[in-house]
Short mmCIF file of C-alpha atoms in Angstrom, two decimals:
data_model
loop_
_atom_site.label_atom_id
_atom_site.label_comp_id
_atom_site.label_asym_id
_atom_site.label_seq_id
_atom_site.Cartn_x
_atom_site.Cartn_y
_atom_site.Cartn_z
CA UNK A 1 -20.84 38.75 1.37
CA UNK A 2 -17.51 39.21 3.30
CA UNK A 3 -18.11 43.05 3.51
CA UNK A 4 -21.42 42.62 3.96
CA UNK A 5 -20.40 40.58 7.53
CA UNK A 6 -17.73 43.57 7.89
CA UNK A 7 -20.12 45.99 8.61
CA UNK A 8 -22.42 44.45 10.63
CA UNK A 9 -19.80 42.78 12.50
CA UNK A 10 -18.60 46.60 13.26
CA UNK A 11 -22.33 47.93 14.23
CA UNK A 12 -24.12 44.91 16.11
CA UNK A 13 -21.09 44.16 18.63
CA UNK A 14 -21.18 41.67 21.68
CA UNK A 15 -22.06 38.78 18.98
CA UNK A 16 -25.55 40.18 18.29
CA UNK A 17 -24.66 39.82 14.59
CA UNK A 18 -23.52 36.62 13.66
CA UNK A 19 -21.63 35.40 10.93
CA UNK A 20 -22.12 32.35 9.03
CA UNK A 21 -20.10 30.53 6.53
CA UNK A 22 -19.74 27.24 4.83
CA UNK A 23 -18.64 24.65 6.61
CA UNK A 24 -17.91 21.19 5.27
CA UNK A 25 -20.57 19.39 3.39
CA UNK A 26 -23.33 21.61 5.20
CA UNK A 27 -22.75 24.46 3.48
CA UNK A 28 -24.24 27.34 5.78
CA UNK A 29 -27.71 26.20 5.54
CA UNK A 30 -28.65 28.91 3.50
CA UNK A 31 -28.04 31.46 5.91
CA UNK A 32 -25.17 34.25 5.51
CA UNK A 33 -25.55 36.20 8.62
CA UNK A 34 -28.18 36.34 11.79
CA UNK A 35 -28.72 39.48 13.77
CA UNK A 36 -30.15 37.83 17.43
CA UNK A 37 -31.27 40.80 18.48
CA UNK A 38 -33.74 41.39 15.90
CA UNK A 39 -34.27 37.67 14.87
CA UNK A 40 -33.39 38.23 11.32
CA UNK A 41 -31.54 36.03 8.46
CA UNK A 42 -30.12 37.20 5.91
CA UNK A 43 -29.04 35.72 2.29
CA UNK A 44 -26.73 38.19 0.45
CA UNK A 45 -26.59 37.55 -3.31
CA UNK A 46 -24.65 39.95 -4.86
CA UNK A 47 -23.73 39.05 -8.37
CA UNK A 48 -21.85 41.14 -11.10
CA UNK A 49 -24.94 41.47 -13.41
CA UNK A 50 -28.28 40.27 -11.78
CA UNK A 51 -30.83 38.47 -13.88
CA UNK A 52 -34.47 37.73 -13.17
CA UNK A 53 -34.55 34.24 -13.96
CA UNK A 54 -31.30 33.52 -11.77
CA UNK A 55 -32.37 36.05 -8.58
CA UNK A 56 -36.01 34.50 -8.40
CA UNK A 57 -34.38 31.16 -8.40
CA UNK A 58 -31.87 31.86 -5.85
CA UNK A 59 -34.66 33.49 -3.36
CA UNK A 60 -36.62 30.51 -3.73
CA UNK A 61 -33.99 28.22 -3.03
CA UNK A 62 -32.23 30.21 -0.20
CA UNK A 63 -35.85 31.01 1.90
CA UNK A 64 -36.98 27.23 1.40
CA UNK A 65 -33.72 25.99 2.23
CA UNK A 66 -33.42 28.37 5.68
CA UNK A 67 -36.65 27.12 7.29
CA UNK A 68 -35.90 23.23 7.86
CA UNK A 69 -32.81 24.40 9.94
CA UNK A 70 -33.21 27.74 11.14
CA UNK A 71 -36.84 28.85 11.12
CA UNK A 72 -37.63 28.91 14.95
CA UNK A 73 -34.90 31.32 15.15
CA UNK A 74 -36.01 33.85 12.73
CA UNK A 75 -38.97 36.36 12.44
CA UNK A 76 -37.43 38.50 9.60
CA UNK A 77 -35.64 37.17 6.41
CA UNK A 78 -33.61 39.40 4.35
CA UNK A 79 -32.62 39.45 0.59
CA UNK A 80 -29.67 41.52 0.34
CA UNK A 81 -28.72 42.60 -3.02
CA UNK A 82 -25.92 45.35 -4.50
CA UNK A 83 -28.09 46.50 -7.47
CA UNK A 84 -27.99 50.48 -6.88
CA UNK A 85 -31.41 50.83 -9.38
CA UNK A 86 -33.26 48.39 -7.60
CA UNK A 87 -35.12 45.16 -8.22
CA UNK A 88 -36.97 44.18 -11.06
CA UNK A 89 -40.95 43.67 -10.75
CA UNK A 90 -40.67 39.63 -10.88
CA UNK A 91 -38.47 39.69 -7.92
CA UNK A 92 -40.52 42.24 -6.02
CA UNK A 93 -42.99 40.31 -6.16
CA UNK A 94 -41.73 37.26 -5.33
CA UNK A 95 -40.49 38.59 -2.35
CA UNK A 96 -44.17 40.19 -1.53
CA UNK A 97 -45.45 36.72 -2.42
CA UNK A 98 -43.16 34.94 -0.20
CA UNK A 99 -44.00 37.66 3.00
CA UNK A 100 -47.90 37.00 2.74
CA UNK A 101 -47.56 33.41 2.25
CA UNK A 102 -45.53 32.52 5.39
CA UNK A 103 -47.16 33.84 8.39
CA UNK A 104 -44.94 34.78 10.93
CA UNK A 105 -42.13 35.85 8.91
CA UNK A 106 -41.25 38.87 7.24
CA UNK A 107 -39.76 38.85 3.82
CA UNK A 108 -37.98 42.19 2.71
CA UNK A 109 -35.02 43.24 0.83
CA UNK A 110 -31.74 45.49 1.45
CA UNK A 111 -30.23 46.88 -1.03
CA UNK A 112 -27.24 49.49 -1.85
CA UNK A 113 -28.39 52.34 -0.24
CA UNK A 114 -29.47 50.01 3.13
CA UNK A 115 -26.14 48.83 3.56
CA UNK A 116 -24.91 52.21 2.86
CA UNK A 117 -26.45 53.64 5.75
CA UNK A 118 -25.75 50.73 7.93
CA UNK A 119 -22.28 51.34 7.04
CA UNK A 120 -22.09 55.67 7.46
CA UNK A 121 -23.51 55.02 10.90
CA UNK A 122 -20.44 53.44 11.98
CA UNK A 123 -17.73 55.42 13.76
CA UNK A 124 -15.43 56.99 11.98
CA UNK A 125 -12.17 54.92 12.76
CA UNK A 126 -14.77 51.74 11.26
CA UNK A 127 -16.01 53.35 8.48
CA UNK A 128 -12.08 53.68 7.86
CA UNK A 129 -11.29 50.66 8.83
CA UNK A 130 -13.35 48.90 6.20
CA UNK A 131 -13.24 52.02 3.48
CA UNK A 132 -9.34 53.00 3.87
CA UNK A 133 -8.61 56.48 5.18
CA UNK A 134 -10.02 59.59 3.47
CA UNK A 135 -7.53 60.97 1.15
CA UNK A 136 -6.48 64.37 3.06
CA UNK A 137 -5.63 68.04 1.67
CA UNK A 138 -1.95 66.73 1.52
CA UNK A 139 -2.60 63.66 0.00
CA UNK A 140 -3.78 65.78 -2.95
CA UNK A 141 -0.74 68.10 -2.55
CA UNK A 142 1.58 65.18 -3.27
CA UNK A 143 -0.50 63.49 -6.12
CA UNK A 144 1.57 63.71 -9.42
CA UNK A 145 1.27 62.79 -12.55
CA UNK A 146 3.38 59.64 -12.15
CA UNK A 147 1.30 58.10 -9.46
CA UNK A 148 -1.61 58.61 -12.42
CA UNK A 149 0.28 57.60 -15.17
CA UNK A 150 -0.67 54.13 -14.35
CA UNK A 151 -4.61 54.91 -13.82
CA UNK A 152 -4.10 56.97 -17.46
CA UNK A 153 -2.38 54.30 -19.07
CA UNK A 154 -4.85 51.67 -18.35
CA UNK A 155 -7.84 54.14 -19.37
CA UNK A 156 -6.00 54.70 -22.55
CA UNK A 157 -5.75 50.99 -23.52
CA UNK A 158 -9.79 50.45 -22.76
CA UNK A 159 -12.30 50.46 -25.66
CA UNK A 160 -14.24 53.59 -26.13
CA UNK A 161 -18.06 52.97 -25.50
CA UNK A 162 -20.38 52.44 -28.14
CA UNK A 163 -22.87 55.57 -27.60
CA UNK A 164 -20.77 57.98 -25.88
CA UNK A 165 -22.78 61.04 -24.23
CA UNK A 166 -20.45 64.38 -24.37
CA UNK A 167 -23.49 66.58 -23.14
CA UNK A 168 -22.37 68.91 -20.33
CA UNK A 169 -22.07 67.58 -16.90
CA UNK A 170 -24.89 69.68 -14.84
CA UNK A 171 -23.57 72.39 -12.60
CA UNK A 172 -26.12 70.20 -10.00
CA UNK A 173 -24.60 66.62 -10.68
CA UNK A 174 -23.53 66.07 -6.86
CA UNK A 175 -27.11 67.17 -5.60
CA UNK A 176 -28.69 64.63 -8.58
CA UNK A 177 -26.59 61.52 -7.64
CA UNK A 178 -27.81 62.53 -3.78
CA UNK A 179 -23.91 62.82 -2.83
CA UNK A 180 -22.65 63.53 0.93
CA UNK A 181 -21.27 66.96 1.57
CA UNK A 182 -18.15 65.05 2.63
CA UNK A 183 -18.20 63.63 -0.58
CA UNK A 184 -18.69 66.62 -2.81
CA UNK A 185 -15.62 68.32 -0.66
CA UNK A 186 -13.40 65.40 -1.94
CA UNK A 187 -14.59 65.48 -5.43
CA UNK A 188 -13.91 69.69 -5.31
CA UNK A 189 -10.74 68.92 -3.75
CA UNK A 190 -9.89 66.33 -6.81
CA UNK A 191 -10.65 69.00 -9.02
CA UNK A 192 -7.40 70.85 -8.24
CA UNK A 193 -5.29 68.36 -10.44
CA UNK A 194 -7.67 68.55 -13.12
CA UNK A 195 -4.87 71.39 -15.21
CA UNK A 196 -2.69 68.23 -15.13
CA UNK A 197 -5.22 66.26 -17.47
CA UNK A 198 -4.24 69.38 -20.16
CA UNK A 199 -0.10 68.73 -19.47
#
């Protein structure tokens, strides 16, 4: 939620985006950020593992609560989620069930990739700001195998999956996971300490 207010803190300046939080014995009336210039709430609910039975409860809880306290204020309400595969058909169509129900509001949802592109439209110092700079060519020329030792080490001491899949990575994998060019020039630049792995 607090990164969630991060970034649109960052790209709706001049208090356009405003964020809430709990306060006292009110709680924040069900409402974890308002954008004034586009009279939208949002609820963020981003849990570890997301189940149907818990998500449907929460919308339902979080839209009915909002509209007592805050509904003259708000045309749009937002369910923003983390799950990067997407919602499951009972929540979708909650959500759809909730939009044509109340007239006058629209229900939607955010998800990974929406926030993602909220937050790649930032400048760049914000983006770095919130990300931590971009590791640079020397960066990678001073990476040794002591400053991994203690990535390795922990690795190590994790169980091995269950099913593991050795099948070869595909020469396309950057393209198939829909990967920046940015990002596939740090993961090629990684690759240049991949002899170490054999040491």
């Amino acid at each position: 939620q607090d990164f969630f207010a991060d970034i649109m803190e960052k790209g709706y300046s001049g208090g356009d985006f405003m964020r809430v939080r709990p306060w006292g014995s009110s709680g924040d009336r069900k409402n974890d950020g308002y954008l004034k210039s586009r009279r939208t709430l949002f609820q963020v609910y981003a849990p570890n593992e997301m189940t149907e039975a818990e998500a449907l409860r929460k919308i339902e809880e979080d839209f009915r609560g909002a509209l007592p306290y805050w509904e003259k204020y708000f045309d749009h309400w937002v369910f923003v989620h983390n799950d990067p595969h997407g919602l499951g058909p009972g929540i979708t169509r909650k959500l759809l069930e909730l939009d044509e129900v109340h007239e006058g509001v629209e229900v939607r949802s955010w998800s990974f990739n929406d926030l993602r592109e909220e937050l790649f439209r930032l400048r760049d110092e914000d983006v770095s700001a919130l990300l931590g700079p971009a590791p640079s060519p020397r960066d990678f020329g001073r990476l040794g195998f002591e400053k991994l030792k203690v990535v390795l080490v922990t690795i190590g001491r994790q169980q091995p999956p269950v099913a593991l899949d050795l099948s070869p990575v595909p020469a396309n994998k950057v393209e198939i996971n829909r990967l920046s060019k940015n990002t596939e020039i740090l993961i090629n630049a990684g690759r240049r300490k991949s002899p170490l792995a054999l040491l």
